[in-house]
XYZ file of C-alpha atoms in Angstrom:
242
model
C 131.709 83.597 173.432
C 131.053 81.812 170.171
C 131.344 78.023 170.246
C 131.333 75.513 167.427
C 128.155 73.802 166.239
C 125.943 72.218 168.852
C 126.523 68.510 169.204
C 122.854 67.625 169.335
C 122.181 69.119 165.925
C 125.203 67.236 164.634
C 124.012 64.015 166.241
C 120.841 64.269 164.200
C 122.616 65.219 160.982
C 126.119 63.713 160.939
C 126.602 61.815 164.215
C 129.865 63.570 164.937
C 130.724 66.621 167.032
C 133.218 69.297 167.885
C 131.653 70.814 170.980
C 129.763 68.514 173.329
C 128.254 71.192 175.542
C 126.076 74.190 174.749
C 126.715 77.699 176.006
C 123.326 79.198 175.376
C 121.473 78.165 178.519
C 119.260 75.609 176.798
C 118.600 73.272 179.676
C 116.556 70.860 177.574
C 119.469 70.411 175.183
C 121.803 69.506 178.049
C 119.210 67.117 179.469
C 119.106 65.296 176.131
C 122.866 64.867 176.177
C 122.644 63.504 179.736
C 119.867 61.119 178.700
C 121.863 59.773 175.756
C 124.902 59.185 177.970
C 122.746 57.430 180.583
C 120.944 55.263 178.005
C 124.143 54.093 176.299
C 126.288 53.351 179.375
C 125.530 49.620 179.516
C 126.403 49.082 175.854
C 129.582 51.188 176.071
C 131.413 49.954 179.168
C 132.566 46.587 180.460
C 131.676 45.230 183.868
C 135.259 44.181 184.606
C 137.208 47.355 183.879
C 140.222 48.287 186.000
C 142.098 51.507 186.689
C 144.558 52.005 183.845
C 142.430 50.326 181.185
C 142.462 52.623 178.167
C 141.985 52.812 174.421
C 143.109 55.320 171.827
C 141.613 55.643 168.356
C 142.522 57.604 165.277
C 139.861 59.020 162.977
C 140.036 57.683 159.433
C 139.034 61.073 158.011
C 142.281 62.668 156.822
C 140.618 66.100 156.798
C 140.436 66.141 160.614
C 142.542 68.885 162.186
C 145.533 67.531 164.120
C 144.021 68.444 167.509
C 140.792 66.590 166.593
C 142.493 63.505 165.146
C 142.249 61.188 168.160
C 139.563 59.782 170.468
C 140.533 58.164 173.773
C 138.917 56.671 176.872
C 140.562 55.667 180.143
C 139.465 54.287 183.511
C 140.752 56.846 186.024
C 139.273 55.467 189.263
C 137.398 52.398 190.492
C 135.548 51.483 193.671
C 133.100 48.654 194.338
C 130.135 50.864 193.473
C 131.698 53.531 191.240
C 133.867 53.521 188.114
C 134.972 56.780 186.499
C 135.854 57.113 182.808
C 137.639 60.022 181.154
C 136.746 60.379 177.471
C 138.645 62.849 175.290
C 137.546 63.758 171.779
C 137.689 66.793 169.520
C 138.689 69.175 172.290
C 136.118 67.919 174.808
C 136.851 66.185 178.118
C 133.915 64.081 179.293
C 133.977 62.446 182.739
C 131.364 59.759 183.416
C 130.952 57.892 186.698
C 128.702 54.834 186.861
C 127.860 51.880 189.085
C 129.483 48.756 187.549
C 126.842 46.497 189.122
C 123.907 47.950 187.175
C 125.504 50.555 184.867
C 123.535 53.370 186.455
C 125.236 56.657 185.603
C 126.069 58.566 188.787
C 127.676 61.740 187.467
C 128.432 63.497 184.170
C 130.785 66.424 183.973
C 133.569 67.805 181.843
C 134.778 70.769 179.870
C 134.363 71.899 176.290
C 136.809 73.088 173.648
C 137.167 76.529 175.232
C 137.719 75.112 178.711
C 134.316 75.892 180.214
C 133.343 73.317 182.846
C 129.941 71.630 183.052
C 128.094 69.268 185.365
C 124.973 67.777 183.777
C 121.794 67.034 185.714
C 120.812 63.374 185.452
C 117.402 62.157 184.340
C 115.497 60.145 186.937
C 114.192 56.630 186.252
C 110.782 57.794 185.022
C 112.332 60.397 182.739
C 114.733 57.807 181.324
C 111.904 55.361 180.730
C 110.122 57.957 178.608
C 113.295 59.245 176.988
C 113.154 57.200 173.771
C 109.702 58.383 172.822
C 110.139 62.038 173.746
C 113.418 62.453 171.861
C 111.869 61.155 168.628
C 115.353 60.481 167.262
C 115.886 57.481 164.960
C 118.918 56.090 166.797
C 117.105 56.086 170.157
C 114.149 54.004 169.032
C 113.605 50.340 169.872
C 114.829 48.536 166.749
C 114.924 44.816 166.056
C 118.526 43.735 166.423
C 119.647 42.826 162.904
C 123.272 42.173 163.816
C 125.319 39.231 165.032
C 128.839 38.508 166.234
C 130.474 36.414 163.514
C 132.135 33.363 165.106
C 135.011 33.418 162.595
C 138.111 34.793 164.315
C 141.057 36.629 162.800
C 144.148 38.261 164.291
C 145.309 41.842 164.063
C 148.540 43.541 165.045
C 148.486 46.783 166.998
C 151.851 48.589 167.081
C 153.825 47.594 170.156
C 151.326 44.919 171.231
C 150.910 41.203 170.829
C 148.475 40.131 168.150
C 144.860 40.317 169.255
C 141.998 37.970 168.370
C 139.195 39.733 166.493
C 135.636 39.113 165.343
C 133.208 41.107 163.235
C 129.802 42.424 164.169
C 127.784 42.277 160.971
C 124.281 42.036 159.608
C 122.705 38.671 160.404
C 121.756 36.988 157.086
C 118.874 35.194 158.807
C 117.258 38.509 159.794
C 117.650 40.493 156.586
C 115.686 38.337 154.165
C 113.765 41.485 153.188
C 116.883 42.675 151.323
C 116.275 39.994 148.694
C 118.786 39.888 145.858
C 120.779 42.722 147.437
C 121.364 40.884 150.720
C 124.933 39.717 150.023
C 126.012 43.134 148.753
C 124.407 44.934 151.699
C 126.076 42.643 154.236
C 129.505 43.065 152.652
C 129.253 46.841 152.276
C 127.333 47.763 155.426
C 128.951 50.838 156.994
C 127.950 49.649 160.480
C 130.254 46.612 160.405
C 132.627 46.693 163.373
C 135.694 44.671 164.230
C 135.834 43.933 167.960
C 138.073 42.011 170.333
C 137.727 40.514 173.798
C 141.423 41.348 174.250
C 140.611 45.090 174.196
C 138.902 46.879 177.114
C 135.239 47.595 176.478
C 135.378 51.382 176.342
C 133.248 52.336 173.343
C 133.321 55.957 172.128
C 130.065 57.835 172.644
C 129.236 59.317 169.262
C 131.140 57.528 166.456
C 130.345 54.067 167.838
C 127.481 53.925 170.332
C 125.072 56.388 168.729
C 125.850 55.287 165.198
C 125.095 51.701 166.235
C 122.296 52.057 168.767
C 120.371 49.301 166.979
C 123.127 46.933 168.195
C 122.523 47.837 171.840
C 121.342 44.374 172.917
C 124.299 42.686 171.223
C 126.779 45.203 172.632
C 125.332 44.783 176.125
C 125.883 41.013 175.937
C 129.377 41.016 174.471
C 132.234 42.219 176.680
C 134.460 43.265 173.799
C 136.213 46.454 172.787
C 136.260 48.186 169.445
C 139.172 47.528 167.093
C 137.879 49.453 164.083
C 134.836 50.643 162.205
C 134.278 52.966 159.250
C 135.180 56.038 161.352
C 137.852 54.918 163.824
C 140.793 52.544 164.095
C 142.510 51.399 167.275
C 146.128 52.574 167.562
C 146.883 51.836 171.216
C 145.347 50.210 174.300
C 146.129 48.916 177.782
C 144.208 46.176 179.543
C 145.061 45.751 183.217
C 144.534 42.208 184.483
């Protein structure tokens, strides 16, 4: 059975994927996927999510095939010590359960574009602690947080919803003095700029948001806001259950 390109190779090259899981028995590859999901959970999910919270994004790339055009996340169950998220993207269904008190990932499973089901083995605490260094991947390294949440607020209309209050995550001018004369241009044209909103559930997509912006992990952990848009995705629908 021939599957599309492996996601881990794509993570290193393009940070986008078609098939999340491998079908070649490479256990180490699957362990890396599990480690990435475990390491990014706290920056991706809110601590106050409820069943029915969901977001749906559309890829800005017009060349995407119709069946790969959308990316969605939804809270499908919640208990005091376990929240389960269903994430759908590019033919993959990814189910992640985590403890909302400490964001420890409890289970990872799902199915790929051909319908094959997977359950990934989790890394233990010692393995996770060493994960950054052993992966040797740029987006998993400890990087000084160069970004800030701009206090200036704007409003944006999402079809069928009330206007939402938005802010931008952008390069912090006080921390990018090394850019010199190019600082203003770099800040304005930075591809990592994100528009976020506290009115939107914090359900951040795995690859086009969290991995592309791993250097923002401390900021994203602090701020309980959902994604409105970035250079890859735009929000087209959401539900936030109070």
